[in-house]
Coordinates of N, CA and C in Angstrom, one line a residue:
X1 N 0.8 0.7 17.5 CA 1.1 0.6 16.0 C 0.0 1.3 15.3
X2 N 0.2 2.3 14.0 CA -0.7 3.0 13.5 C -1.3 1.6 12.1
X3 N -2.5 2.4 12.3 CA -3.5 1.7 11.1 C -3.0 2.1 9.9
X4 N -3.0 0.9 9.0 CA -2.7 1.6 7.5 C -3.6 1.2 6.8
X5 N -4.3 2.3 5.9 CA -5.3 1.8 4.9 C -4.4 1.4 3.9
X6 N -5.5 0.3 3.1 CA -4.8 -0.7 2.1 C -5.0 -1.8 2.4
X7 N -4.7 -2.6 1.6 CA -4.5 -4.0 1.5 C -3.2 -4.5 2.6
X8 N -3.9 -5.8 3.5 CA -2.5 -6.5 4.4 C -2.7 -7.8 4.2
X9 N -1.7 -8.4 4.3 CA -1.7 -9.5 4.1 C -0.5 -10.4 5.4
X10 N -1.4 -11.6 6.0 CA -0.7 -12.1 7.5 C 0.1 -10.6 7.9
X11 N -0.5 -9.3 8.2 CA -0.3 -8.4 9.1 C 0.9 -6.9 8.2
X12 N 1.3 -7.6 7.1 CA 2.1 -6.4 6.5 C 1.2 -6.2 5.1
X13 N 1.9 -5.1 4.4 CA 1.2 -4.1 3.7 C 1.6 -5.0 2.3
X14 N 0.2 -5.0 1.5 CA 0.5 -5.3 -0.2 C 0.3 -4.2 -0.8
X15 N 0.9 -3.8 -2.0 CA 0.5 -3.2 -2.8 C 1.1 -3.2 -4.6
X16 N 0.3 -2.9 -5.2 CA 0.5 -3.8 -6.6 C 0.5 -2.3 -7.3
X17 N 1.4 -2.4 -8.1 CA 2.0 -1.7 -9.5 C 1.6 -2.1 -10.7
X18 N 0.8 -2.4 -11.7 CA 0.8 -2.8 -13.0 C 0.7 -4.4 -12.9
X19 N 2.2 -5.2 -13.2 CA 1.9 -6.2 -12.6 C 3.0 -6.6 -11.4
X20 N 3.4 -6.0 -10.7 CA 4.2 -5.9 -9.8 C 3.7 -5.9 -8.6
X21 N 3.8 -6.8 -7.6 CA 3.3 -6.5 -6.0 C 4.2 -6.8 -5.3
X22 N 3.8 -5.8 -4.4 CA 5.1 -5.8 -3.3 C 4.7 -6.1 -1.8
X23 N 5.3 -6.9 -1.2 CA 4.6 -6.8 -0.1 C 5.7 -7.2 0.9
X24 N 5.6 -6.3 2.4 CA 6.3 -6.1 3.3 C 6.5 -4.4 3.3
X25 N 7.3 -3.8 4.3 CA 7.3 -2.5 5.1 C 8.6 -2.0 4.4
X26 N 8.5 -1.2 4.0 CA 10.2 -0.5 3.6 C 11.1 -0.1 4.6
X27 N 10.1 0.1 5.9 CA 10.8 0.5 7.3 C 11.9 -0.6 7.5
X28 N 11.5 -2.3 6.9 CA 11.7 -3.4 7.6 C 13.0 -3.6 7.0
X29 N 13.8 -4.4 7.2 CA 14.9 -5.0 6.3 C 14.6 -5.4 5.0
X30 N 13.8 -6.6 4.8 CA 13.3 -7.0 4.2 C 12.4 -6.6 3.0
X31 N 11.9 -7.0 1.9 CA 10.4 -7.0 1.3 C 10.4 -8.3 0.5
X32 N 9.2 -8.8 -0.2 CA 9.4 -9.4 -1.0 C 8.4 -8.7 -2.3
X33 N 9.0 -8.8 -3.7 CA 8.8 -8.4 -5.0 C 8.4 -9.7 -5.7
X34 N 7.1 -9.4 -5.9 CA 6.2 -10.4 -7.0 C 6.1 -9.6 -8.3
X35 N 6.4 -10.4 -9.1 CA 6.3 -9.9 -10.7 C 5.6 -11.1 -11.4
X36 N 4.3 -10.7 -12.0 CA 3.5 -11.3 -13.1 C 4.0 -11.3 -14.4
X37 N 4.6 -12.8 -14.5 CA 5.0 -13.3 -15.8 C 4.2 -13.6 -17.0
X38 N 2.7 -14.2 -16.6 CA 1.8 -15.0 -17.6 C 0.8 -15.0 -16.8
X39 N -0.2 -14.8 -17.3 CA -1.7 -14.4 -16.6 C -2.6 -15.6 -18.0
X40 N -4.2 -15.8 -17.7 CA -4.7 -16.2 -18.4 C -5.9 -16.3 -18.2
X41 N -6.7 -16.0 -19.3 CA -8.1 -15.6 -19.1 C -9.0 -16.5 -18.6
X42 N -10.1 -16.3 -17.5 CA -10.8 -17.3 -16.8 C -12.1 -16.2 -16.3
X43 N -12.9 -16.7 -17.5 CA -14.1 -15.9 -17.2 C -14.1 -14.4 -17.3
X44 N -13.8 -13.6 -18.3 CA -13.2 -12.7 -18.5 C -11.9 -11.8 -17.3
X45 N -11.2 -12.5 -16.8 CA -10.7 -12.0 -15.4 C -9.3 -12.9 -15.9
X46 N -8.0 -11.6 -15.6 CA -7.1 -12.3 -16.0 C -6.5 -13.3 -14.5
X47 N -5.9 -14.0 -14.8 CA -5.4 -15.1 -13.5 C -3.9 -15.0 -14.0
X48 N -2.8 -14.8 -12.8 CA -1.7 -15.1 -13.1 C -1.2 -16.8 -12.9
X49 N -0.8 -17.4 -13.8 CA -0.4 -18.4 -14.1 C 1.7 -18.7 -13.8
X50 N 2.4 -17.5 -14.3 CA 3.4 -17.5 -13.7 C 4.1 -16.2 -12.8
X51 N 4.6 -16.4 -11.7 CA 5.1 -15.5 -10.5 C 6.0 -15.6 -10.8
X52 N 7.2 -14.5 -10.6 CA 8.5 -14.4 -9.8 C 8.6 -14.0 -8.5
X53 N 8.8 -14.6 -7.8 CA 9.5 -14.4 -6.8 C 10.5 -13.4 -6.6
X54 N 10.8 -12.8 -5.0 CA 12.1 -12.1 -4.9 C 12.7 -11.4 -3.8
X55 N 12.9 -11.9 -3.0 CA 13.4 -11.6 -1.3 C 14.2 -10.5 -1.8
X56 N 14.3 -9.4 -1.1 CA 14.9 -8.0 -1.2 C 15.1 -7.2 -0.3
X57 N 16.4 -7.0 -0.1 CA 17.1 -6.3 1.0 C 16.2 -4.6 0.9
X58 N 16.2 -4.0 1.8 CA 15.6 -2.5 1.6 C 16.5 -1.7 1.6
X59 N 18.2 -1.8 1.7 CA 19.1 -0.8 2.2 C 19.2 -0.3 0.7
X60 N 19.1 1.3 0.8 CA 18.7 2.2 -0.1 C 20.5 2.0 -0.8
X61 N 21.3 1.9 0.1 CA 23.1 1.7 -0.3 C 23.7 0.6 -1.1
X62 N 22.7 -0.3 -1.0 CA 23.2 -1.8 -1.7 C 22.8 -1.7 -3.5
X63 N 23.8 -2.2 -3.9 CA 23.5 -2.1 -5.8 C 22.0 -3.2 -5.6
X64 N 21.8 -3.1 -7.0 CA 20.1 -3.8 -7.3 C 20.5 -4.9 -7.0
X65 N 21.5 -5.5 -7.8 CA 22.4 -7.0 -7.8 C 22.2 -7.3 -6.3
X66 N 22.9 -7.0 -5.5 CA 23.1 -7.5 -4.2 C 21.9 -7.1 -3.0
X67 N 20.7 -6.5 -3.4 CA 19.3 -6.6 -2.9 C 18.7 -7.8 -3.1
X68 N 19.0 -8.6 -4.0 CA 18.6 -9.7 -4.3 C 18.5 -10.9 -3.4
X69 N 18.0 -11.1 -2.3 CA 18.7 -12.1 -1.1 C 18.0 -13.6 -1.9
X70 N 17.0 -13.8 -2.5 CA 16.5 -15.1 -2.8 C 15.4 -14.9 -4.3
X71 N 15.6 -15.6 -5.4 CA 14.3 -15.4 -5.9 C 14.0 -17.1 -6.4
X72 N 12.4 -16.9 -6.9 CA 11.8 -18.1 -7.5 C 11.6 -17.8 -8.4
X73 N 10.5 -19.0 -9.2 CA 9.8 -18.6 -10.2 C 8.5 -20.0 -9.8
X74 N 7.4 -19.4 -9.3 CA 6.3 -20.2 -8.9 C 4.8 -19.8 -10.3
X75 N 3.9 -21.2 -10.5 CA 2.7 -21.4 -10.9 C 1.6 -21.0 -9.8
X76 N 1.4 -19.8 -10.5 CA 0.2 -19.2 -9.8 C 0.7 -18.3 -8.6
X77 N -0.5 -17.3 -8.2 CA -0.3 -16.1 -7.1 C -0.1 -17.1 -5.8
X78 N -0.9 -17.9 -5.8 CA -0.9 -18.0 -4.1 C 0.3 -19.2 -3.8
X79 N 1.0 -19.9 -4.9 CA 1.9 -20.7 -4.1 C 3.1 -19.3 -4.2
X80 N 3.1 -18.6 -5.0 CA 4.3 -17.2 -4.9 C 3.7 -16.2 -3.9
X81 N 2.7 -16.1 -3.3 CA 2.8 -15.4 -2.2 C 3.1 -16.5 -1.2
X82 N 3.0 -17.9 -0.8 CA 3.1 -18.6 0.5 C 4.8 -18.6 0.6
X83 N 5.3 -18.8 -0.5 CA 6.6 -19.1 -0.4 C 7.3 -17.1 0.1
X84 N 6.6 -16.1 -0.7 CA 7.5 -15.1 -0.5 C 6.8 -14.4 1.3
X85 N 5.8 -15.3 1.6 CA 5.4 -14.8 2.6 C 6.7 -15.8 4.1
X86 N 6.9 -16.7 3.5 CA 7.5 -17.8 4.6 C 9.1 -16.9 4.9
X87 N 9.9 -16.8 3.3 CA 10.9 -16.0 3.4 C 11.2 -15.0 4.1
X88 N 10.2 -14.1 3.6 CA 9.9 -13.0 4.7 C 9.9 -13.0 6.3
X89 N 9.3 -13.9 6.0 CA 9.0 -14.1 8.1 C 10.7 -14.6 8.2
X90 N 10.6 -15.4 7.9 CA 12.3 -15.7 8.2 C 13.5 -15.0 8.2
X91 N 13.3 -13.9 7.0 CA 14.1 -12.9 7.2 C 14.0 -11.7 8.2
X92 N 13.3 -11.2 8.6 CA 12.6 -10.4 9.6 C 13.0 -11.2 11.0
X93 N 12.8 -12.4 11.0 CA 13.1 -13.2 12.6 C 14.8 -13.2 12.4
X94 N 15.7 -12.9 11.5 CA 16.8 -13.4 11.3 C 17.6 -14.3 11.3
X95 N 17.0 -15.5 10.7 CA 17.3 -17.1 10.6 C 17.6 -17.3 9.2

């Protein structure tokens, strides 16, 4: 397997757009799409306070609508990455 510079997270690739992070392989079925709702200042450093969630198909053929396999709406980054990290795995294992 080749090395990829960047950011990984539990073994696949993150990478963040504005306030958009995406994380998982485009190769894969799968990704999941995090979008920063509400962020809040904490020591001059902004903190996101609300996530979306968003399990997403990669097939370049499917409408936007039906890429949508699951979404949330979680407080804070790290419970919206645990939850879009568990999805993921599950989708990728095919369960």
């Amino acid at each position: 397997m080749a090395q990829q510079n960047g950011l990984m997270y539990k073994g696949r690739p993150l990478m963040r757009k504005d306030n958009m992070i995406y994380y998982g392989s485009m190769e894969d079925s799968h990704i999941v799409m995090l979008q920063i709702l509400e962020t809040k200042k904490v020591n001059d450093l902004d903190v996101a306070t609300r996530v979306s969630v968003q399990l997403q198909l990669t097939d370049p053929n499917a409408r936007p609508r039906e890429r949508v396999v699951k979404k949330a709406e979680k407080d804070g980054l790290y419970s919206a990455m645990d939850v879009g990290s568990i999805w993921l795995e599950r989708a990728l294992a095919g369960k």
